[in-house]
mmCIF file of C-alpha atoms and ligand atoms in Angstrom:
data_model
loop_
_atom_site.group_PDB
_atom_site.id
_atom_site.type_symbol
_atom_site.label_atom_id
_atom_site.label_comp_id
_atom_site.label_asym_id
_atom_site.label_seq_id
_atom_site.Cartn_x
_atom_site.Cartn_y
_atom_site.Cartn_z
ATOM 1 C CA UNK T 28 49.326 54.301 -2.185
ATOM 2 C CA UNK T 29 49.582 52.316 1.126
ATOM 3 C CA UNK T 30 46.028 53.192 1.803
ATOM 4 C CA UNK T 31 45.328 51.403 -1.438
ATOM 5 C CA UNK T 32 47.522 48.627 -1.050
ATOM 6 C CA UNK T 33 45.635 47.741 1.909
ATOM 7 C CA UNK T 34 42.100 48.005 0.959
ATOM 8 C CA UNK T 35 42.959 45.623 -1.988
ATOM 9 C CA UNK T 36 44.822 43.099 0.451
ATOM 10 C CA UNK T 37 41.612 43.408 2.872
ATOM 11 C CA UNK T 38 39.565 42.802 -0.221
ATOM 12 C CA UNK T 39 41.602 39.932 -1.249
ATOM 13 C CA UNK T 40 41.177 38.597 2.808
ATOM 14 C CA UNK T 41 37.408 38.689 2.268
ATOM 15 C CA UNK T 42 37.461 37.220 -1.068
ATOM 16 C CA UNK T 43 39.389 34.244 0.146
ATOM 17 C CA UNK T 44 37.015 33.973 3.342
ATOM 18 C CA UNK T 45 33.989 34.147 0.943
ATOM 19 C CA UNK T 46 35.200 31.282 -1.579
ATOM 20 C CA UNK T 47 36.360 29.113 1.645
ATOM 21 C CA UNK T 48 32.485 29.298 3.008
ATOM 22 C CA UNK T 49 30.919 28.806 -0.655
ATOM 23 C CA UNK T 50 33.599 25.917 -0.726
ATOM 24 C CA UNK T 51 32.954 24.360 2.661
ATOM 25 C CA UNK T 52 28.811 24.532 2.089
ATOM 26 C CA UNK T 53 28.700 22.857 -0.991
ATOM 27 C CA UNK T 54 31.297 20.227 0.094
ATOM 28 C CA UNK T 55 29.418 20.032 2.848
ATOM 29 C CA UNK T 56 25.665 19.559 0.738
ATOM 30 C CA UNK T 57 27.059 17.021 -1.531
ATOM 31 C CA UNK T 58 28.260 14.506 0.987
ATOM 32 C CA UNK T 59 26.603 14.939 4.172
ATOM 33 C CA UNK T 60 22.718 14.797 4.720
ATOM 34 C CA UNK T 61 22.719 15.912 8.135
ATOM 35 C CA UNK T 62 23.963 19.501 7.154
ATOM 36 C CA UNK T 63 21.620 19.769 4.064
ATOM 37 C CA UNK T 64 19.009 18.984 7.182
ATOM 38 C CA UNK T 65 20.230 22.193 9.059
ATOM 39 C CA UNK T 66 20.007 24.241 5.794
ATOM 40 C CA UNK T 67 16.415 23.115 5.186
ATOM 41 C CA UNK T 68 15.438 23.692 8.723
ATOM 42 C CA UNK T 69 16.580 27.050 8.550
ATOM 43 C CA UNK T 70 14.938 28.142 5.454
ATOM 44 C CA UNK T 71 11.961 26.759 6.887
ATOM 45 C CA UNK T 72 12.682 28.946 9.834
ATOM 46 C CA UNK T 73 12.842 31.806 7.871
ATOM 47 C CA UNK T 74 9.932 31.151 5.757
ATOM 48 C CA UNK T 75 7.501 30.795 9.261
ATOM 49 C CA UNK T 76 8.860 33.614 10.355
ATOM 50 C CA UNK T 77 8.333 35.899 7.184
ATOM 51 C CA UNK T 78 5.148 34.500 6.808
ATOM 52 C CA UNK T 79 5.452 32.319 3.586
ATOM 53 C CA UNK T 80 3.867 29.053 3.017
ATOM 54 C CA UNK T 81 4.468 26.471 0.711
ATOM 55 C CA UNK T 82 1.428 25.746 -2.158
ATOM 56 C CA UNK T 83 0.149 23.199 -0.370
ATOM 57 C CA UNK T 84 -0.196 25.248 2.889
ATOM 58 C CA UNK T 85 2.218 23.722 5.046
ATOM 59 C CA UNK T 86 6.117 24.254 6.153
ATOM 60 C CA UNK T 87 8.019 21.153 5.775
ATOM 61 C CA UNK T 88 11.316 20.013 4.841
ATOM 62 C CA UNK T 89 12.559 21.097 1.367
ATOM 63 C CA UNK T 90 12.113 17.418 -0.596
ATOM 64 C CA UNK T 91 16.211 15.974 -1.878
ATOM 65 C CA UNK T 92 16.822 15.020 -5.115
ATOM 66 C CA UNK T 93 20.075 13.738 -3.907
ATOM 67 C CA UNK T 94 19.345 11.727 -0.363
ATOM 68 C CA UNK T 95 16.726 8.929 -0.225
ATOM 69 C CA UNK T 96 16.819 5.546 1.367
ATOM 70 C CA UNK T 97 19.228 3.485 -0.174
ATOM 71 C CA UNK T 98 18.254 0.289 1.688
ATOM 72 C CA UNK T 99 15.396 -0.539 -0.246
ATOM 73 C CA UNK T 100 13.876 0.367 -4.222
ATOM 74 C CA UNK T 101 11.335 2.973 -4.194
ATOM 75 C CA UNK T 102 11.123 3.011 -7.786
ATOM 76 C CA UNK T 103 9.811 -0.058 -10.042
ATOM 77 C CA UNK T 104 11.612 -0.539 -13.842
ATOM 78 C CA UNK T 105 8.350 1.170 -15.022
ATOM 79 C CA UNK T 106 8.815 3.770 -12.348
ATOM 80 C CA UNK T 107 5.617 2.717 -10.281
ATOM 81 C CA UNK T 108 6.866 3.999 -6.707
ATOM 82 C CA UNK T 109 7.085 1.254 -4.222
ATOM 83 C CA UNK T 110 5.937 2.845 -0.659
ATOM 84 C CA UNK T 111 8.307 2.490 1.972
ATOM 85 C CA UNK T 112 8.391 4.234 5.098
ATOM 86 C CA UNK T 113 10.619 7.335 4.693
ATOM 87 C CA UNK T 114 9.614 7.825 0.915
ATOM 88 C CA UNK T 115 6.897 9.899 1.909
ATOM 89 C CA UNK T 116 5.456 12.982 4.264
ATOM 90 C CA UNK T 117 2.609 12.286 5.595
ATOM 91 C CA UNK T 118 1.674 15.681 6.431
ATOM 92 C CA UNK T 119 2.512 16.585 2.713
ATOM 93 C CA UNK T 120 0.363 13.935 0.674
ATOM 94 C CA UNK T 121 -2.593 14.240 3.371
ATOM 95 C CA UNK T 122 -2.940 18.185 3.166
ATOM 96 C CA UNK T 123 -3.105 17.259 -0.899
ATOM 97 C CA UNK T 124 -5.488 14.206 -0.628
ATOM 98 C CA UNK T 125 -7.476 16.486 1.969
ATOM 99 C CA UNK T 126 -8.831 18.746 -1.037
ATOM 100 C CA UNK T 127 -9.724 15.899 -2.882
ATOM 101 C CA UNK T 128 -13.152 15.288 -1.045
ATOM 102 C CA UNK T 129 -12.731 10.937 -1.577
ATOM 103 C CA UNK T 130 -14.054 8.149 -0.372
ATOM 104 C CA UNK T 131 -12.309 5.170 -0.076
ATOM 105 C CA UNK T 132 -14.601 1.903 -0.413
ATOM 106 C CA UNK T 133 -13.188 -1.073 1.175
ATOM 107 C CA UNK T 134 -14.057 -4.581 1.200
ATOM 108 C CA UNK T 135 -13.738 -7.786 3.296
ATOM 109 C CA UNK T 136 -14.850 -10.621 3.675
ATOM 110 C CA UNK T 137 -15.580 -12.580 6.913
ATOM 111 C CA UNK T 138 -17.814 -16.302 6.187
ATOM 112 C CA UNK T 139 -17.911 -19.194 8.603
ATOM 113 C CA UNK T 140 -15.660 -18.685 11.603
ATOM 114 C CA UNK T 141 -14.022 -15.719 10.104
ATOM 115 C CA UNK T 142 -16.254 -13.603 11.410
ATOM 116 C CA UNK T 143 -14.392 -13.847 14.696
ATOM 117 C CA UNK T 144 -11.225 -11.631 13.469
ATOM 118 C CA UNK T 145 -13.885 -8.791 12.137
ATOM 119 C CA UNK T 146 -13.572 -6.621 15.912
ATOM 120 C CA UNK T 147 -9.930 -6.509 15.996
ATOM 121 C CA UNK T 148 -10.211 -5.529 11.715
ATOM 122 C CA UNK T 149 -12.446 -2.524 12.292
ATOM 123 C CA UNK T 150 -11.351 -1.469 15.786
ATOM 124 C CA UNK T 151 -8.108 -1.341 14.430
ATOM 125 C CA UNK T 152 -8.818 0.124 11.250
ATOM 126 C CA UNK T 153 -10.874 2.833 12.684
ATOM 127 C CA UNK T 154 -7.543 3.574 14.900
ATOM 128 C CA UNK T 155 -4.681 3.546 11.868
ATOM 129 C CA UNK T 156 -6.267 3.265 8.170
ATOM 130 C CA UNK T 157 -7.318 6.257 6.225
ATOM 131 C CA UNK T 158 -7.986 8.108 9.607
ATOM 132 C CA UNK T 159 -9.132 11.809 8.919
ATOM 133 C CA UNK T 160 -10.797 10.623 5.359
ATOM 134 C CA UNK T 161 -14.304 9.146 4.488
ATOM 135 C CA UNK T 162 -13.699 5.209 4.458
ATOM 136 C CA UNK T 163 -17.147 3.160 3.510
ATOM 137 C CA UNK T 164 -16.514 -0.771 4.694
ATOM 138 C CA UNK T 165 -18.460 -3.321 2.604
ATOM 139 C CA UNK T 166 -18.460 -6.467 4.087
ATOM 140 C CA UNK T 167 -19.374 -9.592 2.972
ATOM 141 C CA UNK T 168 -20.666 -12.541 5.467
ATOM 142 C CA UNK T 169 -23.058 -15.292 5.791
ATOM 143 C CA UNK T 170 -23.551 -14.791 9.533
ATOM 144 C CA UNK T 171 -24.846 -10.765 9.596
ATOM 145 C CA UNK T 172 -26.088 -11.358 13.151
ATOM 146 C CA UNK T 173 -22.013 -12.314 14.254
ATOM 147 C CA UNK T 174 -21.114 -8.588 13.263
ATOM 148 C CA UNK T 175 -19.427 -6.732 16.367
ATOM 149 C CA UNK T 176 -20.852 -3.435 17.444
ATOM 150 C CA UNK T 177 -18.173 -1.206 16.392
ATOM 151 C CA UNK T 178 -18.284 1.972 16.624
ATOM 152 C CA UNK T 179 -16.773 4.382 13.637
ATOM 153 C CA UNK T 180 -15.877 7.622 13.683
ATOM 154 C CA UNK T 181 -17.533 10.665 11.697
ATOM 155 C CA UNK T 182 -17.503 10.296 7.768
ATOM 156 C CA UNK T 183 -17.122 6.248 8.604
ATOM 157 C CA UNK T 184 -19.564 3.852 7.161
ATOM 158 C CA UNK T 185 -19.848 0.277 7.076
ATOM 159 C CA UNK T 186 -22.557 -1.497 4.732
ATOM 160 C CA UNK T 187 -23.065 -5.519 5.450
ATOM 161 C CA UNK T 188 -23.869 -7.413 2.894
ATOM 162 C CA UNK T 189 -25.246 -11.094 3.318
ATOM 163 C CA UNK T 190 -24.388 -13.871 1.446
ATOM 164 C CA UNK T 191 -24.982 -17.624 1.444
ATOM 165 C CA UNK T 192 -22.704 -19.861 3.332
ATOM 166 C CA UNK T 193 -20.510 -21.676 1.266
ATOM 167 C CA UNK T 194 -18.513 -24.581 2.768
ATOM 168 C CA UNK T 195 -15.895 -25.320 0.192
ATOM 169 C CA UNK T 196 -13.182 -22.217 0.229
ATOM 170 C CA UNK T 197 -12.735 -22.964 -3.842
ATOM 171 C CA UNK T 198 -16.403 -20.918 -3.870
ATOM 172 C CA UNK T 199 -15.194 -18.967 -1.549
ATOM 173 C CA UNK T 200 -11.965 -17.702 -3.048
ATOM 174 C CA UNK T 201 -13.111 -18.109 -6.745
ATOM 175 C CA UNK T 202 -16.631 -15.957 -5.912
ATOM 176 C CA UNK T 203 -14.790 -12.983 -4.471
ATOM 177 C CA UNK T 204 -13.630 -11.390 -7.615
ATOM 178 C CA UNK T 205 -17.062 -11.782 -9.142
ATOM 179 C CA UNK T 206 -18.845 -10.527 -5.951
ATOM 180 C CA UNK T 207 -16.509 -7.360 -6.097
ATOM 181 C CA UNK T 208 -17.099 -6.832 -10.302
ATOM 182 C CA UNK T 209 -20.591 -6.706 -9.450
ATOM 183 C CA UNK T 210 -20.435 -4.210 -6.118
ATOM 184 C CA UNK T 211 -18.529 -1.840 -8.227
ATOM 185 C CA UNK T 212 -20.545 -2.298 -11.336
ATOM 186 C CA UNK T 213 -23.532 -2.059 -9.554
ATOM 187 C CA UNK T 214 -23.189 0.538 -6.437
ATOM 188 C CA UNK T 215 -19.836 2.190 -6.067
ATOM 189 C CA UNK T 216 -19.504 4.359 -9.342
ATOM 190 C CA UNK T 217 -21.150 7.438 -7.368
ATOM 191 C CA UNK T 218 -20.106 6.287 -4.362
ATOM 192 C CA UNK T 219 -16.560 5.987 -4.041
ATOM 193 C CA UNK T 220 -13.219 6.801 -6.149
ATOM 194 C CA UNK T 221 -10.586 4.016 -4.775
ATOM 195 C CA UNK T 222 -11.379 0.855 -3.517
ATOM 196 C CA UNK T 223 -8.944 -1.228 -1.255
ATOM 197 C CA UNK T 224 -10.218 -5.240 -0.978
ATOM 198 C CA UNK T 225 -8.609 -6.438 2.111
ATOM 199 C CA UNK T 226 -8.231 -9.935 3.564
ATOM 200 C CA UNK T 227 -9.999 -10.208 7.458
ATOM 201 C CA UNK T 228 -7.475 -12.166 9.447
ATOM 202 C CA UNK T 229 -5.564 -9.295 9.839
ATOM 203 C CA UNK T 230 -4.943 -6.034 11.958
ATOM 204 C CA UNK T 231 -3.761 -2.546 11.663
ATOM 205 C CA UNK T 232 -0.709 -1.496 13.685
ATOM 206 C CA UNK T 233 0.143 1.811 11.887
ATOM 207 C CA UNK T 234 -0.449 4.180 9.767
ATOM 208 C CA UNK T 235 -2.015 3.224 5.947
ATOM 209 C CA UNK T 236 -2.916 6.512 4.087
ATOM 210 C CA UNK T 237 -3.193 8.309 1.116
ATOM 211 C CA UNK T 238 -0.292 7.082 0.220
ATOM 212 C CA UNK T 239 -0.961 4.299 -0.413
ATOM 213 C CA UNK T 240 -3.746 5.723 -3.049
ATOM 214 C CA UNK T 241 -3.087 4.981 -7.059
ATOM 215 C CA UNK T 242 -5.067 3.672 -10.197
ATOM 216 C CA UNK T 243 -3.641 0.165 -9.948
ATOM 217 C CA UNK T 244 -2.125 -0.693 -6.530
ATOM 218 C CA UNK T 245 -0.568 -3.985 -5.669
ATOM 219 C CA UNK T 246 1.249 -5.060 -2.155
ATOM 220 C CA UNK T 247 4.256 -6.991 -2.601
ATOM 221 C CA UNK T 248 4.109 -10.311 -0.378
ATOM 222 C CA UNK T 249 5.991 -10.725 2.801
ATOM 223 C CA UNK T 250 7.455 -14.000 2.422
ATOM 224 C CA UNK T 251 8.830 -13.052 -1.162
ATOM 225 C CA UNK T 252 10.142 -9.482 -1.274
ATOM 226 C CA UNK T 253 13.915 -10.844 -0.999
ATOM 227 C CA UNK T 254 13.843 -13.750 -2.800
ATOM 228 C CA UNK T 255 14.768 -14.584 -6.523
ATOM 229 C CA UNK T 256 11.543 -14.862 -8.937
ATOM 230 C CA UNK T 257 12.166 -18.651 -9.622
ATOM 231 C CA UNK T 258 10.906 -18.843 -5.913
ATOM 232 C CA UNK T 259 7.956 -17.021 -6.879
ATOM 233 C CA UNK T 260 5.061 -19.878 -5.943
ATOM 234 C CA UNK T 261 3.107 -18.111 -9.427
ATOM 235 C CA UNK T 262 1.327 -20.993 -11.841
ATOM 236 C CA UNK T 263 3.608 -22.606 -13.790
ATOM 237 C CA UNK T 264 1.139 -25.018 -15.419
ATOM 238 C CA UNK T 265 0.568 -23.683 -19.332
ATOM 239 C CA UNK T 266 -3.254 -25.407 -19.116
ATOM 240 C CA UNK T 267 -3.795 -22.629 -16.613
ATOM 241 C CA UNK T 268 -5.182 -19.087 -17.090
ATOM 242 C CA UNK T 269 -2.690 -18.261 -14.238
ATOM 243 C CA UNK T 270 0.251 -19.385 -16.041
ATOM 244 C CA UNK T 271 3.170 -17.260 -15.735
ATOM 245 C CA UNK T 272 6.438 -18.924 -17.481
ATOM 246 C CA UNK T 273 9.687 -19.582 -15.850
ATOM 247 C CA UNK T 274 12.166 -16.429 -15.554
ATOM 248 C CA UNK T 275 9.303 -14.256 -16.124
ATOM 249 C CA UNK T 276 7.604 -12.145 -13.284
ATOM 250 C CA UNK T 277 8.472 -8.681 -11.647
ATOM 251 C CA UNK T 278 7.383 -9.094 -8.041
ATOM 252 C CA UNK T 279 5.188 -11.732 -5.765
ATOM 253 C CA UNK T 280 1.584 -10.141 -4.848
ATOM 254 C CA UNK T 281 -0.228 -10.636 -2.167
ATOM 255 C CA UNK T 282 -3.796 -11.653 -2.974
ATOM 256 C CA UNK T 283 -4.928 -10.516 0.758
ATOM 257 C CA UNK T 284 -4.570 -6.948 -0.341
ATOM 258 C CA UNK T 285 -4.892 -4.850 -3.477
ATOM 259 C CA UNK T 286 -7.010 -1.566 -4.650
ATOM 260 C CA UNK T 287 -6.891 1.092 -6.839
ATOM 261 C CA UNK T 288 -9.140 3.178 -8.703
ATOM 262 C CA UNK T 289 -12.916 1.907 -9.536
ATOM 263 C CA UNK T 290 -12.608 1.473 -13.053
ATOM 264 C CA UNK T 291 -9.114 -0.488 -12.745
ATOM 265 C CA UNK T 292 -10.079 -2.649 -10.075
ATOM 266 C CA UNK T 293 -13.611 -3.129 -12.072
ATOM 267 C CA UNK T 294 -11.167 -4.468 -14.845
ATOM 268 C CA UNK T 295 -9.012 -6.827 -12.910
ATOM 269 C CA UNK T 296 -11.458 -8.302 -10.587
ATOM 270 C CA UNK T 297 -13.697 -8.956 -14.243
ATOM 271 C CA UNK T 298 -10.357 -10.181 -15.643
ATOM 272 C CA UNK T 299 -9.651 -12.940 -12.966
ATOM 273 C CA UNK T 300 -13.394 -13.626 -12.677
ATOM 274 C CA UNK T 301 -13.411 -14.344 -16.309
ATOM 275 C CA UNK T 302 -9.624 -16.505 -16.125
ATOM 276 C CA UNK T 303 -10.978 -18.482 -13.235
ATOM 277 C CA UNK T 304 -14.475 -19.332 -15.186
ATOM 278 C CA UNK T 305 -11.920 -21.053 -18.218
ATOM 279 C CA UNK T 306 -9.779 -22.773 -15.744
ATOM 280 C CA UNK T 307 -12.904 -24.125 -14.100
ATOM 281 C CA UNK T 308 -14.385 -25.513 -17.322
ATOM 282 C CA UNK T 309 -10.876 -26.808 -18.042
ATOM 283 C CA UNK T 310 -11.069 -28.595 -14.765
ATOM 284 C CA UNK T 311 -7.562 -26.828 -13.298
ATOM 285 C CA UNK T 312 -7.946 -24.757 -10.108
ATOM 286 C CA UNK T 313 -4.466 -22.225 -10.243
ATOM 287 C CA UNK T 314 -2.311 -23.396 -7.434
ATOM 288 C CA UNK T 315 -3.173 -20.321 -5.247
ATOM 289 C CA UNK T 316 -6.632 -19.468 -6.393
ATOM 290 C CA UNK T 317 -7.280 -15.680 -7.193
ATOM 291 C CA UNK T 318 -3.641 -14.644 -6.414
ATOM 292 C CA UNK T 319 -1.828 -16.946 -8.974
ATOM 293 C CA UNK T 320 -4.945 -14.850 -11.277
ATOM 294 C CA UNK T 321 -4.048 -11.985 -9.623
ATOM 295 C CA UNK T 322 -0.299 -12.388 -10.255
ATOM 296 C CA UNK T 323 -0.760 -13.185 -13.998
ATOM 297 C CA UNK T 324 -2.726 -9.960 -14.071
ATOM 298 C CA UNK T 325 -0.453 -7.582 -12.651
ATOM 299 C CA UNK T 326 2.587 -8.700 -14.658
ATOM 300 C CA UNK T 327 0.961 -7.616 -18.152
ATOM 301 C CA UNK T 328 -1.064 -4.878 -16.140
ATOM 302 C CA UNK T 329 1.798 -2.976 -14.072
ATOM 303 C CA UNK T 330 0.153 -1.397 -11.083
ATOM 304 C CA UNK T 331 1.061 2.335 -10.697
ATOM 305 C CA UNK T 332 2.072 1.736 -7.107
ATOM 306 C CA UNK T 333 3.633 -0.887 -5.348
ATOM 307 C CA UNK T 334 3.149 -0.659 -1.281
ATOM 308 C CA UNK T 335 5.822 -2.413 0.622
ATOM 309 C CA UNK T 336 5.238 -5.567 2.660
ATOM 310 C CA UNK T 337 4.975 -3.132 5.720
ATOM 311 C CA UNK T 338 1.387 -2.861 4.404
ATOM 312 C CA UNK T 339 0.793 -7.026 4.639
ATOM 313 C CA UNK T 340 3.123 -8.275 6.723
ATOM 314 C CA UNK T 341 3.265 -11.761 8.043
ATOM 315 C CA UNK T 342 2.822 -11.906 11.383
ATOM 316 C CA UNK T 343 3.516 -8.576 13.915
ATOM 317 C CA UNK T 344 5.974 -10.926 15.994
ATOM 318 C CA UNK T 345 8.507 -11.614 13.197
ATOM 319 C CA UNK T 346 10.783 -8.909 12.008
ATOM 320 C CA UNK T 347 12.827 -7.559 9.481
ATOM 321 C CA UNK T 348 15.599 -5.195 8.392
ATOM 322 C CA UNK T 349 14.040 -3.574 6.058
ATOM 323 C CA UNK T 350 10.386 -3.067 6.908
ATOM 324 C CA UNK T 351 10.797 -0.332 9.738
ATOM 325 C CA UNK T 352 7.495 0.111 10.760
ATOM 326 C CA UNK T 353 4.463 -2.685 10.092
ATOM 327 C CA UNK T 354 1.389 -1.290 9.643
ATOM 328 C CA UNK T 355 -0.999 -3.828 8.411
ATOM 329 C CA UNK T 356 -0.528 -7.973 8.999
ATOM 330 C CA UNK T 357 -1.342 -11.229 9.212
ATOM 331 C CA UNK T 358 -2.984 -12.146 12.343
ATOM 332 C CA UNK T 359 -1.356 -15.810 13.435
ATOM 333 C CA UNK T 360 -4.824 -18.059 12.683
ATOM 334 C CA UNK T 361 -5.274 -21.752 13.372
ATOM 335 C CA UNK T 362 -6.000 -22.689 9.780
ATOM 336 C CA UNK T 363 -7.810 -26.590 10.989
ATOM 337 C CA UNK T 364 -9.966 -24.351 13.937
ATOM 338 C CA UNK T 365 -10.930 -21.457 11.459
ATOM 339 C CA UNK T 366 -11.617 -23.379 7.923
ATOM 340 C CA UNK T 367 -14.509 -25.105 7.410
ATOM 341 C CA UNK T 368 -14.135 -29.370 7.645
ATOM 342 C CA UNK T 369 -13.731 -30.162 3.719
HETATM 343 C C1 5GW Z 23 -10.309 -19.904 3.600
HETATM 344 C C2 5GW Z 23 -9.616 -21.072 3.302
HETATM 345 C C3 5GW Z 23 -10.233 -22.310 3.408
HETATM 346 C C4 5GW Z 23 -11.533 -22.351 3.817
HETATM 347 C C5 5GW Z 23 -12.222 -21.187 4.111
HETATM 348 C C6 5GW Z 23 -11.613 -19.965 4.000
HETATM 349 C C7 5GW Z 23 -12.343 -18.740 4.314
HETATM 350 C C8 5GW Z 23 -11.919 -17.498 3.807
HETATM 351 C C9 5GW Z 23 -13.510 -18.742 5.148
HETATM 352 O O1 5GW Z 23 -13.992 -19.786 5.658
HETATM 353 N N1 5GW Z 23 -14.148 -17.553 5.428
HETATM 354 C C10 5GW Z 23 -13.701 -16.375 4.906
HETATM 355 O O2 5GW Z 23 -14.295 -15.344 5.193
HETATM 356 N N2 5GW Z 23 -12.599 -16.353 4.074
HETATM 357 C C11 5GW Z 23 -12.180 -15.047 3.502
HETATM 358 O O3 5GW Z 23 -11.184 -15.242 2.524
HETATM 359 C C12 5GW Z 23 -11.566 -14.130 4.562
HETATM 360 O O4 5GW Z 23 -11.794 -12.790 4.214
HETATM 361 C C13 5GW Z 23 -10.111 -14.459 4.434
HETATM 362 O O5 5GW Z 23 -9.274 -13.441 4.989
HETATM 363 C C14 5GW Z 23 -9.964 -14.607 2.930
HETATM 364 C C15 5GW Z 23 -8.756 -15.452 2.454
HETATM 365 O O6 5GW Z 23 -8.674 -16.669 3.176
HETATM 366 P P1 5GW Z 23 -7.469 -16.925 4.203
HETATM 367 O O7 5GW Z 23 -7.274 -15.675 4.988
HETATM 368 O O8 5GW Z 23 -7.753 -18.139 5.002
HETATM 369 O O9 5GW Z 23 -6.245 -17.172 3.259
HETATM 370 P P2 5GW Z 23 -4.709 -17.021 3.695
HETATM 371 O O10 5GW Z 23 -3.937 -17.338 2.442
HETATM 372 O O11 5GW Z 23 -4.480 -15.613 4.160
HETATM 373 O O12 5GW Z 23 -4.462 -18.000 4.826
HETATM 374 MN MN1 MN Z 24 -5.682 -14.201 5.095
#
């Protein structure tokens, strides 16, 4: 009888001991991160140890469907993810992109005294963009022979492409979009699945990857990421192509940066190609060329990623709360020394 007694009160100890811990962990997993970090870390532990891997070959930290940054949106109304540092493991999405076998085509331009910023583009870029993964550089200048002697890594390639000089930056900016149309139309179908058509005056500082990678991919401009839309410098002239009314608009593109796959790109650079041609005729020039175009585009064709103003930034030496880490910017150019006399 006493024997009994006291197994059941021992059992009743242990019960109580058990529903204290069970308690304590998920009190403990639904309102502090740091301990669902020490969980993770030692599942992970166990999983090296026993010799398991995850599908994608790799041990990393189980992904939270609870914890996230909560400083910024990494999620658009149409649920387009907007790329923010911390949204994303790069070890993760480059061990999936690896088996992918891309290329990445990317363009720039660099006419006139612009050719001056190309070293700093490509050394740069050879240091922080798409590194491990076949990048093929088109660029576009008038002055071939100004091209620096940079040297690319394995599975880099850079293809220059001479054009005519043009003096007045309206043919500059409106020829770009038709210049692209006709590269992809004419040359990139079998060689390249994403395209990325970059501004020159500009440098890598960190890492832009895979991630970065979609069908329609826009960059959200620096100077407008915190500001109300009726800031938004879009077209608000109806006679324009560009025209975007007031109170309408999701977010402020830059025009220095945007990519995506081949056949979407194809269809917005044709798109503003074709907008700019009836504003020309019309006699209206959009207030900022092809990214007022480019802006009217992506508002009734939502990109399927959104990358962060840490990937166009506005110049290195300004900061910000929000963007921890800047990986691609503005380099700080003297517009009258640069730009051709008009
Ligand atoms: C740009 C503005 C006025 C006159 C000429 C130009 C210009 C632009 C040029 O002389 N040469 C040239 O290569 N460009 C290309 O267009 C560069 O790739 C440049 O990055 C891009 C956009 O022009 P930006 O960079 O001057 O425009 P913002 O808005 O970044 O200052
Ligand atoms: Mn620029």
């Amino acid at each position: 009888m006493v024997l009994r007694q006291s197994f059941l009160i021992i059992l009743a100890f242990f019960g109580m001991v058990l529903c204290g811990l069970i308690y304590l962990n998920t009190n403990q997993n639904s309102c502090k991160p740091q301990i669902i970090e020490k969980v993770i870390t030692k599942k992970n532990w166990k999983l090296k140890n026993f010799g398991l891997r995850s599908p994608v070959g790799l041990v990393y930290n189980q992904p939270s469907a609870l914890v996230s940054r909560t400083d910024v949106a990494s999620v658009t109304p149409w649920l387009a993810p907007i790329v923010w540092e911390g949204t994303f493991d790069s070890r993760v999405i480059d061990s999936i992109y690896k088996q992918q076998n891309i290329t990445i085509a990317t363009t720039v331009f660099a006419l006139g005294k612009y050719t001056r910023f190309l070293k700093d583009f490509l050394e740069s870029a050879e240091e922080h963009y798409f590194v491990g993964f076949r990048v093929h550089f088109y660029l576009f200048t008038d002055q071939p022979e100004e091209v620096p002697n940079v040297k690319l890594g394995q599975e880099r390639y850079l293809t220059v492409k001479t054009l005519p000089s043009m003096n007045r930056w309206q043919d500059i900016s409106m020829s770009r979009m038709e210049i692209l149309e006709k590269l992809i139309e004419n040359e990139l179908a079998s060689e390249a699945d994403y395209i990325f058509c970059l501004d020159v005056d500009t440098k890598f500082y960190g890492r832009w990857g895979v991630e970065s990678l979609g069908r329609l991919v826009g960059v959200i401009h620096p100077w407008f990421f915190n500001v109300p839309r009726f800031l938004f410098t879009y077209e608000h002239r109806p006679k324009s192509q560009a025209y975007i009314p007031a109170g309408k608009g999701d977010f402020y593109y830059t025009g220095a940066a945007f990519g995506g796959s081949l056949k979407d790109v194809h269809n917005l650079t044709k798109t503003c190609r074709e907008q700019m041609n009836i504003d020309t005729a019309n006699s209206i020039e959009a207030l900022w060329h092809e990214e007022s175009h480019l802006n009217k585009y992506f508002l009734y064709n939502k990109p399927s990623k959104l990358l962060s103003p840490e990937y166009l930034w506005r110049d290195i030496s300004m900061s910000s709360g929000s963007v921890k880490i800047i990986r691609f910017s503005h380099v700080a150019k003297n517009n009258a020394e640069v730009r051709p006399n008009l």
